Amino acid sequence: MVDTTTSPERYDPETVEVKWQRRWDERRTNAADLEGARRPYFNLMMFPYPSAEGLHVGNVFAFVGSDVHGRFRRLQGWNVFEPIGFDAFGIHSENYALKVNTHPAELIPRNIVRFREQLQRIGLMFDWGHEVQTTDPRYYKWTQWIFLQLFRSGLAVKKEAPVNWCPECKTVLANEQVINGMCERHPDTAVTQRFLEQWFFRITEFTERLLEHLQRIDWSESTRLMQTNWIGRSEGADLVFRTESGTPIRVFTTRPDTVFGATYMVLAPEHPLVEDLTTDAQRAEVEAYRQHAASMDLVSRRVGDKEKTGVFTGAYCVNPATEERVPIWIADYVLMEYGTGAIMAVPAHDERDYAFALEFDLEIRQVVRPPHGAEVDAPAPRPDVPPLYTGWDGTMVHSGTFDGMAPQDAVRAITEWLESKDAASRQVQYRLHDWCISRQRYWGPPIPVIYCDRCGTVPVPESDLPVVLPPLEDFRPDESGVSPLARAKEWYQAPCPACGGDARRETDVSDTFLDSAWYYLRYPSTGCDDRPFDPALTKKWLPVDSYIGGNEHAVLHLMYSRFITMALHDLGHLDFEEPFTRFRAHGMIVKDGAKMSKSRGNVVIPDEYIAKWGADTFRMYLMFLGPYQEGGDFRDEGISGIRRFLDKVWGLVNVATFEGGEITAPTMRKLHQTIRGVAEDLEDLRYNTAISKLMEYVNVLRGRGSDDSAVPDVCTELLEPLVIMLAPLAPHFAEECWERLRHETSVFDASWPAFEASLAEEDQIELVVQVNGKVRGRVLVPAGIGQQAAVDRALQVESVRRFVEDKPLRKTIFVENRLVNLVV
RNA sequence: GCCCGGGUGGCGGAAUGGGCAGACGCAAGGGACUUAAAAUCCCUAGGGAGGUAACUCCCGUGUGGGUUCGAAUCCCACCCCGGGCACCA
């Protein structure tokens, strides 16, 4: 029997891990041969933002899961490249720097040092020779270069636009950074609206492709869904309503079938036609409302189900279907950014229009009669108005010649009819907006543009890149809406690249999401100084084979990365359009069922667990917590089980016999079932079940469950596959075991054990016998037994006979190698 | 409000092209070893009822219905938890 207390040596993680990390360094085990690799596999994980708090257990969970995948692929014979870097530019770093009153240029390198140490301690298969830092001028030189490419091709444009302004961050935010009208980084701070000149990337040019590719890339379903919703495609038509003076007003609708019910029109308060339309009698009231709407922050403006407000302009236009005069109103429930900024209001069939019409006593005319007995969306509040009905079932009424049609058919028929009158055109609208990349902050790459009074907006020549961020003692943002860089006079005063005259640099920096939208392209080419990515290396290694990260980046980072890749493809810099062939979103680690947060005080710091248990035990425990793609609940108590498991393997390895012992058929069978099961599980990132299969196998090797309780000596033939399968999860431990099994090379240069189906097959199976669907007995039968033989055997079982008695069998259900069900 | 994901022992979680519910692990109880404890090893274990006993029966996967020889798994309605979107016409 193996007694680990008296055996010559106990498993000491500290010793083992230090030893193997050193040896990996010396042997350059984790460095990929980028030029020579024959089966390149780019295993990418989302690079971290190096916070002052250090690595969080959620980061460790994410990294380890990705590392397990990379190591598994390597054992399968791929040349795996697993790089890492740091995303240290941007608002989160700068805000923290402001909080602790330390310059980010001083803070960030310190944080990176700590992060690097922590990452190294976990034993990830990183190729440290290709580290990138977004704050390094050698990196952001190329971030600026990307801006220039987009600028030249017209994909980067400057325009005045209503933008999200966070009073706390004192900068503009992308729509994606506004959560419920609140700043992503300051959940208590309402985002307000400002009109500013900003740089935009025209991501909306790519909407259809971004959407269409989603159907064929191998990504987590949840992530694709979030992107689809974010893009928000709606099909419909633009209809033209003309004012009495003949001015056309276009409205977008997804329900052209309901045009006969359009009893009024609403324009967004900012709509450019409002000025002209408004009658003198209404002007004062309209002006007051417009001012009110403009001053309002986007929260109260945007948050739904609030009281509807609005003002009549005094003007009318003609409904092209009914040719009736309908009043034109303005109301803030119509948004200028979506569609045409104007709507035809069909109160009987749209929830918002219904509420508005009731509020201002406008006509509500039903044009779709709900099917008999159908549920309506809101009952009529008064007998003289119809109920609200937004459904697609029913029949058209009060719609002229279209009466009696189904709404779906009426959409087509009415659109065609209006098209023939030049009053309609089919239209697709998207929710996605252009990406505002300007930030009035300090800690980011300066946007490489120079403004000249004579030449206008001039891009910085590529040969002048990088535009280095100047050291600035006071980097605090202020209310002005202008970047702190506007205080660096010597810096922003620059000669115009075109005419050489006095000119001024752009003082805004770019969004941190631009830094991270292309870092994976840089990894293989970090040694390349004259271009952002080397063509040969890029061809060999990209697109990324496996990308793993959190779903919190589903619509920000992942969308922007796809856009940048597509844009660079179209400009001839890349030969692929999608950056990540396979993406999997990992789950979240919670503590006691709740999200970890500093305010709750339930944040798990990984360091102390690693110090106590070792990296391998901690890695494996995190992978054992729950399904990787769902996350799990972190509990201190569970970790000892993993350690006990490793101790058992250690015990077996240290008494291994090398002469080749006898292997029984059941043991061999278990081995091959394990090889098959573990490979399948690792393939699908089901690490928790892979681990439990390894545990089962070890229990068999140790003879648990058999009569003889002594642990048998086990031959290397049974242990080597185990050690290899364990290696992705517990790499240092596996290396040590591998060496003790008398190997001189790394276990990661071994190959994944071969599965042999014939050895995994059971020759005898336990057949479940049911009577009327209830389990009444079990019989041991040869595998592959036929139905008749199975029924005969089943009927011999005493407990079965008791229920069958002498009743005739009405029916027999037979599932091969599983069960028979006797129905009497 | 809309769109996803989920609800299984004391706990984390297994098992879904319908077929032995609770694998694996934690915690727990009993035993072995020990002067003792820790560690280790072995055994037990969803709940309930009956039996001296090997054992037998009933109930059981959020709730209520349904389909089926058979449902954690499929269908309908609902409740709760997590995430995303939210005046997007």
GROMACS .gro file of N, CA and C in nm, chain A residues 701-807:
model
  321
  701LEU      N    1  -0.697   0.268  -1.097
  701LEU     CA    2  -0.557   0.227  -1.083
  701LEU      C    3  -0.524   0.194  -0.938
  702ARG      N    4  -0.584   0.265  -0.847
  702ARG     CA    5  -0.554   0.243  -0.706
  702ARG      C    6  -0.635   0.128  -0.649
  703GLY      N    7  -0.720   0.071  -0.731
  703GLY     CA    8  -0.793  -0.048  -0.688
  703GLY      C    9  -0.909  -0.018  -0.596
  704ARG      N   10  -0.952   0.109  -0.595
  704ARG     CA   11  -1.063   0.139  -0.507
  704ARG      C   12  -1.190   0.074  -0.560
  705GLY      N   13  -1.268   0.024  -0.472
  705GLY     CA   14  -1.391  -0.042  -0.514
  705GLY      C   15  -1.370  -0.192  -0.532
  706SER      N   16  -1.246  -0.234  -0.539
  706SER     CA   17  -1.223  -0.378  -0.549
  706SER      C   18  -1.208  -0.434  -0.407
  707ASP      N   19  -1.211  -0.564  -0.398
  707ASP     CA   20  -1.207  -0.627  -0.264
  707ASP      C   21  -1.072  -0.607  -0.198
  708ASP      N   22  -0.971  -0.616  -0.280
  708ASP     CA   23  -0.836  -0.600  -0.227
  708ASP      C   24  -0.807  -0.451  -0.213
  709SER      N   25  -0.790  -0.406  -0.093
  709SER     CA   26  -0.778  -0.261  -0.073
  709SER      C   27  -0.635  -0.210  -0.090
  710ALA      N   28  -0.541  -0.303  -0.106
  710ALA     CA   29  -0.403  -0.257  -0.125
  710ALA      C   30  -0.386  -0.193  -0.263
  711VAL      N   31  -0.310  -0.085  -0.268
  711VAL     CA   32  -0.287  -0.020  -0.397
  711VAL      C   33  -0.182  -0.100  -0.472
  712PRO      N   34  -0.215  -0.144  -0.591
  712PRO     CA   35  -0.119  -0.225  -0.665
  712PRO      C   36  -0.009  -0.139  -0.724
  713ASP      N   37   0.104  -0.200  -0.747
  713ASP     CA   38   0.207  -0.130  -0.823
  713ASP      C   39   0.156  -0.118  -0.965
  714VAL      N   40   0.181  -0.005  -1.023
  714VAL     CA   41   0.124   0.019  -1.155
  714VAL      C   42   0.236   0.041  -1.255
  715CYS      N   43   0.222  -0.019  -1.371
  715CYS     CA   44   0.330  -0.007  -1.468
  715CYS      C   45   0.322   0.124  -1.546
  716THR      N   46   0.432   0.161  -1.603
  716THR     CA   47   0.442   0.290  -1.672
  716THR      C   48   0.345   0.300  -1.789
  717GLU      N   49   0.312   0.187  -1.845
  717GLU     CA   50   0.222   0.189  -1.960
  717GLU      C   51   0.086   0.248  -1.923
  718LEU      N   52   0.048   0.230  -1.797
  718LEU     CA   53  -0.079   0.286  -1.753
  718LEU      C   54  -0.062   0.429  -1.702
  719LEU      N   55   0.059   0.463  -1.660
  719LEU     CA   56   0.079   0.595  -1.600
  719LEU      C   57   0.117   0.702  -1.700
  720GLU      N   58   0.189   0.666  -1.803
  720GLU     CA   59   0.231   0.767  -1.899
  720GLU      C   60   0.113   0.840  -1.964
  721PRO      N   61   0.013   0.766  -2.010
  721PRO     CA   62  -0.102   0.838  -2.068
  721PRO      C   63  -0.168   0.930  -1.965
  722LEU      N   64  -0.174   0.886  -1.841
  722LEU     CA   65  -0.234   0.967  -1.737
  722LEU      C   66  -0.158   1.098  -1.720
  723VAL      N   67  -0.026   1.087  -1.714
  723VAL     CA   68   0.056   1.207  -1.693
  723VAL      C   69   0.041   1.303  -1.811
  724ILE      N   70   0.034   1.249  -1.930
  724ILE     CA   71   0.018   1.337  -2.047
  724ILE      C   72  -0.118   1.407  -2.043
  725MET      N   73  -0.221   1.332  -2.007
  725MET     CA   74  -0.355   1.393  -2.004
  725MET      C   75  -0.367   1.498  -1.894
  726LEU      N   76  -0.286   1.480  -1.791
  726LEU     CA   77  -0.288   1.574  -1.680
  726LEU      C   78  -0.208   1.702  -1.712
  727ALA      N   79  -0.118   1.689  -1.808
  727ALA     CA   80  -0.021   1.797  -1.833
  727ALA      C   81  -0.086   1.932  -1.867
  728PRO      N   82  -0.192   1.938  -1.947
  728PRO     CA   83  -0.249   2.070  -1.974
  728PRO      C   84  -0.302   2.138  -1.848
  729LEU      N   85  -0.349   2.059  -1.756
  729LEU     CA   86  -0.412   2.113  -1.635
  729LEU      C   87  -0.310   2.145  -1.527
  730ALA      N   88  -0.216   2.053  -1.508
  730ALA     CA   89  -0.116   2.069  -1.402
  730ALA      C   90   0.022   2.052  -1.464
  731PRO      N   91   0.068   2.155  -1.536
  731PRO     CA   92   0.189   2.136  -1.619
  731PRO      C   93   0.317   2.107  -1.541
  732HIS      N   94   0.341   2.177  -1.430
  732HIS     CA   95   0.467   2.152  -1.357
  732HIS      C   96   0.466   2.012  -1.300
  733PHE      N   97   0.354   1.978  -1.241
  733PHE     CA   98   0.338   1.848  -1.179
  733PHE      C   99   0.360   1.737  -1.282
  734ALA      N  100   0.301   1.754  -1.398
  734ALA     CA  101   0.313   1.651  -1.501
  734ALA      C  102   0.459   1.637  -1.548
  735GLU      N  103   0.528   1.752  -1.560
  735GLU     CA  104   0.668   1.747  -1.601
  735GLU      C  105   0.750   1.664  -1.501
  736GLU      N  106   0.725   1.691  -1.373
  736GLU     CA  107   0.800   1.621  -1.269
  736GLU      C  108   0.771   1.471  -1.274
  737CYS      N  109   0.644   1.437  -1.290
  737CYS     CA  110   0.607   1.296  -1.298
  737CYS      C  111   0.670   1.232  -1.422
  738TRP      N  112   0.667   1.305  -1.530
  738TRP     CA  113   0.722   1.255  -1.656
  738TRP      C  114   0.871   1.224  -1.640
  739GLU      N  115   0.939   1.312  -1.570
  739GLU     CA  116   1.081   1.290  -1.547
  739GLU      C  117   1.103   1.167  -1.458
  740ARG      N  118   1.017   1.153  -1.358
  740ARG     CA  119   1.028   1.037  -1.270
  740ARG      C  120   0.994   0.908  -1.343
  741LEU      N  121   0.921   0.919  -1.449
  741LEU     CA  122   0.894   0.801  -1.531
  741LEU      C  123   1.009   0.781  -1.632
  742ARG      N  124   1.121   0.846  -1.602
  742ARG     CA  125   1.246   0.828  -1.676
  742ARG      C  126   1.244   0.883  -1.819
  743HIS      N  127   1.188   1.003  -1.831
  743HIS     CA  128   1.196   1.070  -1.961
  743HIS      C  129   1.286   1.189  -1.946
  744GLU      N  130   1.361   1.218  -2.050
  744GLU     CA  131   1.452   1.330  -2.042
  744GLU      C  132   1.401   1.456  -2.110
  745THR      N  133   1.299   1.440  -2.194
  745THR     CA  134   1.246   1.559  -2.262
  745THR      C  135   1.117   1.603  -2.195
  746SER      N  136   1.071   1.721  -2.234
  746SER     CA  137   0.949   1.775  -2.175
  746SER      C  138   0.829   1.688  -2.210
  747VAL      N  139   0.738   1.680  -2.115
  747VAL     CA  140   0.616   1.604  -2.140
  747VAL      C  141   0.537   1.671  -2.254
  748PHE      N  142   0.562   1.800  -2.276
  748PHE     CA  143   0.489   1.870  -2.382
  748PHE      C  144   0.545   1.840  -2.521
  749ASP      N  145   0.655   1.766  -2.521
  749ASP     CA  146   0.704   1.718  -2.650
  749ASP      C  147   0.660   1.575  -2.675
  750ALA      N  148   0.586   1.520  -2.579
  750ALA     CA  149   0.526   1.388  -2.600
  750ALA      C  150   0.400   1.406  -2.683
  751SER      N  151   0.341   1.293  -2.725
  751SER     CA  152   0.216   1.312  -2.799
  751SER      C  153   0.097   1.253  -2.724
  752TRP      N  154  -0.015   1.310  -2.752
  752TRP     CA  155  -0.140   1.271  -2.687
  752TRP      C  156  -0.163   1.122  -2.707
  753PRO      N  157  -0.202   1.049  -2.599
  753PRO     CA  158  -0.216   0.904  -2.613
  753PRO      C  159  -0.319   0.865  -2.719
  754ALA      N  160  -0.285   0.759  -2.791
  754ALA     CA  161  -0.373   0.714  -2.898
  754ALA      C  162  -0.489   0.634  -2.841
  755PHE      N  163  -0.604   0.663  -2.892
  755PHE     CA  164  -0.724   0.593  -2.847
  755PHE      C  165  -0.749   0.474  -2.939
  756GLU      N  166  -0.776   0.359  -2.876
  756GLU     CA  167  -0.810   0.243  -2.958
  756GLU      C  168  -0.948   0.194  -2.921
  757ALA      N  169  -1.037   0.206  -3.015
  757ALA     CA  170  -1.177   0.176  -2.990
  757ALA      C  171  -1.197   0.033  -2.942
  758SER      N  172  -1.120  -0.059  -3.001
  758SER     CA  173  -1.142  -0.200  -2.967
  758SER      C  174  -1.111  -0.226  -2.820
  759LEU      N  175  -1.017  -0.149  -2.766
  759LEU     CA  176  -0.979  -0.171  -2.626
  759LEU      C  177  -1.078  -0.104  -2.530
  760ALA      N  178  -1.158  -0.012  -2.580
  760ALA     CA  179  -1.250   0.060  -2.492
  760ALA      C  180  -1.386  -0.009  -2.481
  761GLU      N  181  -1.408  -0.103  -2.571
  761GLU     CA  182  -1.540  -0.165  -2.575
  761GLU      C  183  -1.564  -0.258  -2.457
  762GLU      N  184  -1.682  -0.251  -2.403
  762GLU     CA  185  -1.724  -0.342  -2.296
  762GLU      C  186  -1.766  -0.473  -2.360
  763ASP      N  187  -1.731  -0.587  -2.297
  763ASP     CA  188  -1.783  -0.712  -2.352
  763ASP      C  189  -1.911  -0.755  -2.280
  764GLN      N  190  -1.925  -0.705  -2.159
  764GLN     CA  191  -2.047  -0.737  -2.084
  764GLN      C  192  -2.112  -0.606  -2.042
  765ILE      N  193  -2.241  -0.601  -2.050
  765ILE     CA  194  -2.306  -0.478  -2.006
  765ILE      C  195  -2.420  -0.513  -1.910
  766GLU      N  196  -2.455  -0.417  -1.829
  766GLU     CA  197  -2.565  -0.436  -1.737
  766GLU      C  198  -2.691  -0.382  -1.802
  767LEU      N  199  -2.781  -0.470  -1.830
  767LEU     CA  200  -2.904  -0.431  -1.898
  767LEU      C  201  -3.009  -0.396  -1.793
  768VAL      N  202  -3.069  -0.281  -1.810
  768VAL     CA  203  -3.174  -0.240  -1.716
  768VAL      C  204  -3.306  -0.301  -1.762
  769VAL      N  205  -3.377  -0.358  -1.669
  769VAL     CA  206  -3.505  -0.418  -1.704
  769VAL      C  207  -3.617  -0.337  -1.639
  770GLN      N  208  -3.705  -0.283  -1.724
  770GLN     CA  209  -3.818  -0.208  -1.672
  770GLN      C  210  -3.946  -0.286  -1.696
  771VAL      N  211  -4.042  -0.270  -1.605
  771VAL     CA  212  -4.176  -0.321  -1.630
  771VAL      C  213  -4.269  -0.199  -1.626
  772ASN      N  214  -4.336  -0.175  -1.733
  772ASN     CA  215  -4.422  -0.057  -1.746
  772ASN      C  216  -4.346   0.072  -1.716
  773GLY      N  217  -4.220   0.077  -1.758
  773GLY     CA  218  -4.144   0.200  -1.744
  773GLY      C  219  -4.076   0.219  -1.611
  774LYS      N  220  -4.095   0.122  -1.518
  774LYS     CA  221  -4.025   0.136  -1.389
  774LYS      C  222  -3.915   0.031  -1.380
  775VAL      N  223  -3.800   0.075  -1.327
  775VAL     CA  224  -3.688  -0.016  -1.317
  775VAL      C  225  -3.720  -0.124  -1.215
  776ARG      N  226  -3.714  -0.250  -1.259
  776ARG     CA  227  -3.746  -0.360  -1.168
  776ARG      C  228  -3.633  -0.459  -1.155
  777GLY      N  229  -3.527  -0.441  -1.232
  777GLY     CA  230  -3.416  -0.532  -1.216
  777GLY      C  231  -3.306  -0.503  -1.317
  778ARG      N  232  -3.194  -0.574  -1.300
  778ARG     CA  233  -3.081  -0.557  -1.391
  778ARG      C  234  -3.023  -0.692  -1.421
  779VAL      N  235  -2.979  -0.715  -1.542
  779VAL     CA  236  -2.909  -0.840  -1.575
  779VAL      C  237  -2.779  -0.810  -1.646
  780LEU      N  238  -2.679  -0.894  -1.618
  780LEU     CA  239  -2.551  -0.883  -1.684
  780LEU      C  240  -2.558  -0.966  -1.811
  781VAL      N  241  -2.540  -0.904  -1.924
  781VAL     CA  242  -2.550  -0.978  -2.050
  781VAL      C  243  -2.433  -0.942  -2.141
  782PRO      N  244  -2.404  -1.028  -2.238
  782PRO     CA  245  -2.298  -0.993  -2.334
  782PRO      C  246  -2.337  -0.870  -2.413
  783ALA      N  247  -2.239  -0.787  -2.441
  783ALA     CA  248  -2.268  -0.666  -2.518
  783ALA      C  249  -2.321  -0.704  -2.655
  784GLY      N  250  -2.414  -0.627  -2.705
  784GLY     CA  251  -2.468  -0.649  -2.838
  784GLY      C  252  -2.576  -0.756  -2.842
  785ILE      N  253  -2.624  -0.796  -2.729
  785ILE     CA  254  -2.727  -0.899  -2.722
  785ILE      C  255  -2.852  -0.852  -2.799
  786GLY      N  256  -2.920  -0.946  -2.863
  786GLY     CA  257  -3.038  -0.914  -2.942
  786GLY      C  258  -3.162  -0.901  -2.855
  787GLN      N  259  -3.269  -0.852  -2.913
  787GLN     CA  260  -3.390  -0.824  -2.838
  787GLN      C  261  -3.450  -0.949  -2.774
  788GLN      N  262  -3.465  -1.057  -2.855
  788GLN     CA  263  -3.530  -1.177  -2.802
  788GLN      C  264  -3.452  -1.234  -2.685
  789ALA      N  265  -3.322  -1.246  -2.704
  789ALA     CA  266  -3.238  -1.301  -2.597
  789ALA      C  267  -3.246  -1.214  -2.474
  790ALA      N  268  -3.252  -1.083  -2.494
  790ALA     CA  269  -3.256  -0.991  -2.382
  790ALA      C  270  -3.386  -1.007  -2.304
  791VAL      N  271  -3.497  -1.020  -2.377
  791VAL     CA  272  -3.625  -1.037  -2.310
  791VAL      C  273  -3.627  -1.169  -2.232
  792ASP      N  274  -3.573  -1.274  -2.294
  792ASP     CA  275  -3.566  -1.403  -2.225
  792ASP      C  276  -3.489  -1.391  -2.095
  793ARG      N  277  -3.375  -1.325  -2.103
  793ARG     CA  278  -3.294  -1.309  -1.983
  793ARG      C  279  -3.367  -1.224  -1.879
  794ALA      N  280  -3.434  -1.123  -1.927
  794ALA     CA  281  -3.504  -1.033  -1.836
  794ALA      C  282  -3.613  -1.107  -1.759
  795LEU      N  283  -3.683  -1.195  -1.830
  795LEU     CA  284  -3.794  -1.265  -1.767
  795LEU      C  285  -3.748  -1.367  -1.663
  796GLN      N  286  -3.619  -1.397  -1.664
  796GLN     CA  287  -3.568  -1.490  -1.563
  796GLN      C  288  -3.543  -1.420  -1.429
  797VAL      N  289  -3.541  -1.287  -1.432
  797VAL     CA  290  -3.509  -1.215  -1.308
  797VAL      C  291  -3.629  -1.218  -1.215
  798GLU      N  292  -3.603  -1.260  -1.094
  798GLU     CA  293  -3.708  -1.280  -0.994
  798GLU      C  294  -3.790  -1.151  -0.973
  799SER      N  295  -3.721  -1.040  -0.950
  799SER     CA  296  -3.791  -0.914  -0.919
  799SER      C  297  -3.875  -0.867  -1.037
  800VAL      N  298  -3.833  -0.909  -1.157
  800VAL     CA  299  -3.908  -0.872  -1.276
  800VAL      C  300  -4.033  -0.958  -1.286
  801ARG      N  301  -4.013  -1.086  -1.262
  801ARG     CA  302  -4.125  -1.180  -1.274
  801ARG      C  303  -4.239  -1.144  -1.180
  802ARG      N  304  -4.200  -1.093  -1.065
  802ARG     CA  305  -4.299  -1.056  -0.967
  802ARG      C  306  -4.397  -0.953  -1.023
  803PHE      N  307  -4.346  -0.864  -1.109
  803PHE     CA  308  -4.433  -0.758  -1.163
  803PHE      C  309  -4.503  -0.799  -1.291
  804VAL      N  310  -4.437  -0.888  -1.363
  804VAL     CA  311  -4.499  -0.934  -1.487
  804VAL      C  312  -4.609  -1.035  -1.455
  805GLU      N  313  -4.584  -1.116  -1.353
  805GLU     CA  314  -4.671  -1.229  -1.316
  805GLU      C  315  -4.701  -1.311  -1.441
  806ASP      N  316  -4.824  -1.344  -1.461
  806ASP     CA  317  -4.848  -1.424  -1.582
  806ASP      C  318  -4.923  -1.344  -1.687
  807LYS      N  319  -4.916  -1.209  -1.671
  807LYS     CA  320  -4.985  -1.125  -1.768
  807LYS      C  321  -4.913  -1.133  -1.904
   0.00000   0.00000   0.00000
